[in-house]
CSV table of C-alpha atoms in Angstrom, one decimal:
chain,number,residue,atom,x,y,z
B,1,UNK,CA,-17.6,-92.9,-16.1
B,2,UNK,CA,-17.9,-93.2,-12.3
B,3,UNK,CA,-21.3,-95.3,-12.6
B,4,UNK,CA,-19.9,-97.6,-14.9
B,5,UNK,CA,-17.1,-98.2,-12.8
B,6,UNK,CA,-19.6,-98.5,-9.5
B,7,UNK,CA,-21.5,-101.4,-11.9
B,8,UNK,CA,-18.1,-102.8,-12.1
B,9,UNK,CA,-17.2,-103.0,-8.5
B,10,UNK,CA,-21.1,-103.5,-7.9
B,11,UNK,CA,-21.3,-106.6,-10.4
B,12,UNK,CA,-18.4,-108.3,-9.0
B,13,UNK,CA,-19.7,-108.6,-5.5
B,14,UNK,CA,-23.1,-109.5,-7.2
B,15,UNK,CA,-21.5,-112.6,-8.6
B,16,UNK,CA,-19.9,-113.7,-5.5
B,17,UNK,CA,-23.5,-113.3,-3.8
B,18,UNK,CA,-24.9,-115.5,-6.4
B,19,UNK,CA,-22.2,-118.1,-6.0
B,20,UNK,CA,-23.1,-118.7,-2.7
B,21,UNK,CA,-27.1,-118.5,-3.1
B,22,UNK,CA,-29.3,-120.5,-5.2
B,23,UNK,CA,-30.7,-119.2,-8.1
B,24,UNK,CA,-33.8,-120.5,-9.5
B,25,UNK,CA,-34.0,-118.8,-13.1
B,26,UNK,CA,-30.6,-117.3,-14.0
B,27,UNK,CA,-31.6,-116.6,-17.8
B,28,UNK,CA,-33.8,-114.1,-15.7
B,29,UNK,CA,-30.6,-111.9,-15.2
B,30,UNK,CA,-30.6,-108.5,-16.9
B,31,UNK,CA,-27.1,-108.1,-17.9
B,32,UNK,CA,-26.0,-104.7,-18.5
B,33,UNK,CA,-26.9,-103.6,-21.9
B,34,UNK,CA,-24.5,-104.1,-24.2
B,35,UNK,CA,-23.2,-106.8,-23.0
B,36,UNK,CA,-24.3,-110.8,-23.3
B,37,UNK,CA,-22.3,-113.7,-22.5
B,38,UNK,CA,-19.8,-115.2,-25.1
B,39,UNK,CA,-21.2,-117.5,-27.9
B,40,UNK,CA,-18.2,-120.2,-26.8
B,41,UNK,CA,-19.0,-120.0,-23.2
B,42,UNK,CA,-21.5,-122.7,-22.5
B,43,UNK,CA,-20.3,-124.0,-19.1
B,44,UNK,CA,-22.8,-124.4,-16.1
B,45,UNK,CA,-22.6,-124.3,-12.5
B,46,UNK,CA,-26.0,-126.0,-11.3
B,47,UNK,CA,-27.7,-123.7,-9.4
B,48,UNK,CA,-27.4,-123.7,-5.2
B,49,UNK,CA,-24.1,-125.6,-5.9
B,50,UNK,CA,-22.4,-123.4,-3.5
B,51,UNK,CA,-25.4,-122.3,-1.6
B,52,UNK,CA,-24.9,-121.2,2.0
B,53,UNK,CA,-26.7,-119.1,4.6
B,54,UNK,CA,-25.4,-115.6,5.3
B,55,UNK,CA,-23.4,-114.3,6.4
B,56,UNK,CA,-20.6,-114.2,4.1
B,57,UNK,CA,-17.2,-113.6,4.4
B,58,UNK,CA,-15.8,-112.6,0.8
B,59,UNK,CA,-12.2,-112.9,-0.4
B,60,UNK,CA,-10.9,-110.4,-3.1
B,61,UNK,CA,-7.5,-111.5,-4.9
B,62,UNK,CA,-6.7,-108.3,-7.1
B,63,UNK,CA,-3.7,-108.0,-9.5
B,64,UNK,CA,-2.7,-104.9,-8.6
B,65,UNK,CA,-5.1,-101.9,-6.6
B,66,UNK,CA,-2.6,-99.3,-7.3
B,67,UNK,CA,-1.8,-99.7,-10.9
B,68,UNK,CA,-4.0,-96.8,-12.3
B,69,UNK,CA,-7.2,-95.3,-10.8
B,70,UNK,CA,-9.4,-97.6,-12.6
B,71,UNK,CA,-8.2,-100.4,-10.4
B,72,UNK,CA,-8.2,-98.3,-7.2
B,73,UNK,CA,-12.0,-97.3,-8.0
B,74,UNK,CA,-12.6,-100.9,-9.1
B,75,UNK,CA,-11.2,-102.1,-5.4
B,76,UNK,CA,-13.1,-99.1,-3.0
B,77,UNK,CA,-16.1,-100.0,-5.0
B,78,UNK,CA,-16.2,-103.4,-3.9
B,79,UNK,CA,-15.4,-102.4,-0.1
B,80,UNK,CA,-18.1,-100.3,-0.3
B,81,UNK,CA,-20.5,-102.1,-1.4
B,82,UNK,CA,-19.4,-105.1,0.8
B,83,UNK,CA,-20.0,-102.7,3.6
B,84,UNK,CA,-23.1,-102.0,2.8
B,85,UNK,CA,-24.2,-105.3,1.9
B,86,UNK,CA,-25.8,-106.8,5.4
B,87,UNK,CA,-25.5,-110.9,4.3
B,88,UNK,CA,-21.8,-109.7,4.4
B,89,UNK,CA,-19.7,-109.9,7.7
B,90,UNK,CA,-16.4,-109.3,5.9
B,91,UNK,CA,-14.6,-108.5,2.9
B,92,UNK,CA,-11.0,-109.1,2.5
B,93,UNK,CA,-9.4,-107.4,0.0
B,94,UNK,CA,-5.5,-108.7,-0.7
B,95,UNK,CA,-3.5,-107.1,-3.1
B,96,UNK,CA,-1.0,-109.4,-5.3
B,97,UNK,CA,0.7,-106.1,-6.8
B,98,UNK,CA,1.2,-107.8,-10.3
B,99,UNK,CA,3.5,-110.7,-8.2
B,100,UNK,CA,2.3,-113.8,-9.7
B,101,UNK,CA,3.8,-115.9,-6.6
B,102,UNK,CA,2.0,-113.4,-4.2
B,103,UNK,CA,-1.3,-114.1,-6.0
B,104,UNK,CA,-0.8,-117.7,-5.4
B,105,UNK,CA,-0.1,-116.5,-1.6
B,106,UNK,CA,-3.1,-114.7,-1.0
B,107,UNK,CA,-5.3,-117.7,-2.6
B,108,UNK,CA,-3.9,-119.9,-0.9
B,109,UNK,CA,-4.4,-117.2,2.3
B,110,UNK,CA,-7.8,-117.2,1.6
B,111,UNK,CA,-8.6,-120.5,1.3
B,112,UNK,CA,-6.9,-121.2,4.9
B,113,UNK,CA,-9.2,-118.5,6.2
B,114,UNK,CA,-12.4,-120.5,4.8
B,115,UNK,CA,-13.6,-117.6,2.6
B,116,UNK,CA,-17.3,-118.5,1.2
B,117,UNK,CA,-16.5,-116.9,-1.7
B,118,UNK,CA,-12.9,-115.6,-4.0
B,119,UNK,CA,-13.1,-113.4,-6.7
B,120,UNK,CA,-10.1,-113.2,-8.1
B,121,UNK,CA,-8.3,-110.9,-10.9
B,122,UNK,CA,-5.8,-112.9,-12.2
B,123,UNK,CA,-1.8,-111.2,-12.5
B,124,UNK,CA,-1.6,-113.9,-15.6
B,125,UNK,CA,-3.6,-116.6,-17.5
B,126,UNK,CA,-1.3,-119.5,-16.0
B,127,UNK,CA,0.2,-118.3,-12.6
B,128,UNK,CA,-3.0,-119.2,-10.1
B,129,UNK,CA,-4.7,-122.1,-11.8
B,130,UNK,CA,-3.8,-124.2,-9.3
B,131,UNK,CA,-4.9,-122.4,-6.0
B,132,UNK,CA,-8.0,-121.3,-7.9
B,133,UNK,CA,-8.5,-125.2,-8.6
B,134,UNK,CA,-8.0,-126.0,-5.3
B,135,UNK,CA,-10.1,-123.4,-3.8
B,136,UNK,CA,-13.2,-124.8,-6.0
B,137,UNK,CA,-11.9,-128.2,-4.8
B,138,UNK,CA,-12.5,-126.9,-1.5
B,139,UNK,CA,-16.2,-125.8,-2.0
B,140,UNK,CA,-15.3,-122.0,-2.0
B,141,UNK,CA,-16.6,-120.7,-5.3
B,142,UNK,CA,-14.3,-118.6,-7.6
B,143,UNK,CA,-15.2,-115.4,-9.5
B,144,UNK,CA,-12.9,-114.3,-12.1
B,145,UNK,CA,-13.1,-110.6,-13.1
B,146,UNK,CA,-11.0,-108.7,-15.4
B,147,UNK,CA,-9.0,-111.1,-16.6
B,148,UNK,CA,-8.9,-115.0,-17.9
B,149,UNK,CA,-7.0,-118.1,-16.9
B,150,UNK,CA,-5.9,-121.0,-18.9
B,151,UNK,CA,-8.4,-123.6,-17.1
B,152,UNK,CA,-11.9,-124.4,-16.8
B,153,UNK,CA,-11.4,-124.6,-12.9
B,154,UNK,CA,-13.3,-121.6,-11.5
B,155,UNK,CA,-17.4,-121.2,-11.1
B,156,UNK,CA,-17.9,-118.1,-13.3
B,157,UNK,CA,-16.3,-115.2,-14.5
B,158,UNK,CA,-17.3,-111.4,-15.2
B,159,UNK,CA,-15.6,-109.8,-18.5
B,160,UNK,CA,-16.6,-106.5,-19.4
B,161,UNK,CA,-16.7,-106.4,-23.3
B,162,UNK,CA,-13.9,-104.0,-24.6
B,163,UNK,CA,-15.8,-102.7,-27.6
B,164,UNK,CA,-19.2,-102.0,-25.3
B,165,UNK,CA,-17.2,-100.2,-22.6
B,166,UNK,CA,-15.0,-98.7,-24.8
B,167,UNK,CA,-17.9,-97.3,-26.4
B,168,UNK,CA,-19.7,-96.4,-23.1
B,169,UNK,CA,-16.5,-94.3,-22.4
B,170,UNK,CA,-16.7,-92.4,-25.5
B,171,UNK,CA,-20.3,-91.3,-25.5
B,172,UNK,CA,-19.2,-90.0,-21.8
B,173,UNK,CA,-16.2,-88.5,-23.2
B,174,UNK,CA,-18.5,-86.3,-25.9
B,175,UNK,CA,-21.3,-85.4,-23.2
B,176,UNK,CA,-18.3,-83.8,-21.0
């Protein structure tokens, strides 16, 4: 259970790496097995379209850290691997605590501090489209993780698929 949530925290600061490099060949990713992208999703973000030399400073917008202890691994997962991560000078993690006009705050907070990169998890489908809109209007790529929004307005997403991590969990849950 702890590795899969390390790939979790791991694979979100992958996805804001690769939002600001180029990548030549991305049906060479190896997604996680188990998981592939959905059938419906066929939206493209031309690669090197937010390309820029390290180092990076990354921007976290997270629903809520404390609301169980999958999102406080979730979060020190992503500090730490931030921390380890050389091409990045800072990480800045700022926590909405499921306030949907403190989401919007620390957005907009992030975009005013010229982030290269935002990933954000989203209190509700509606309540940040526009700061996430204008922070891709701005040239600062947007990440969504755990969670969906009601617009087409962000560079890429990362969705764990309930039935393959629900799965996952089980076959732990037997071997314990």
């Amino acid at each position: 259970m702890l590795g899969l949530l390390k790939t979790v925290g791991l694979g979100m600061l992958v996805a804001s790496t690769l939002a600001v490099t180029s990548l030549a060949h991305a049906e060479d990713i190896k997604l996680m097995d188990g998981v592939a992208p959905r059938p419906d999703d066929t939206r493209m973000t031309a690669a090197g379209a937010f390309k820029k030399d390290p180092p990076w400073v990354i921007g976290m917008s997270d629903f809520g850290v404390n609301a169980n202890t999958w999102t406080v691994q979730v979060a020190h997962e992503a500090e730490n691997a931030a921390a380890k991560d050389k091409r990045i000078s800072k990480f800045i993690l700022l926590d909405a605590g499921f306030d949907q006009k403190k989401q919007v705050a620390d957005i907009e907070d992030l975009i005013a501090q010229h982030v290269d990169a935002i990933i954000v998890q989203p209190v509700t489908s509606t309540s940040a489209n526009a700061s996430i809109a204008k922070a891709v209007a701005a040239g600062i790529p947007v990440i969504l993780h755990t969670g969906r929004i009601d617009s087409d307005a962000y560079t890429t997403e990362i969705q764990g698929g309930a039935e393959h991590f629900g799965k996952v969990m089980g076959d732990w849950l037997v071997k314990t």
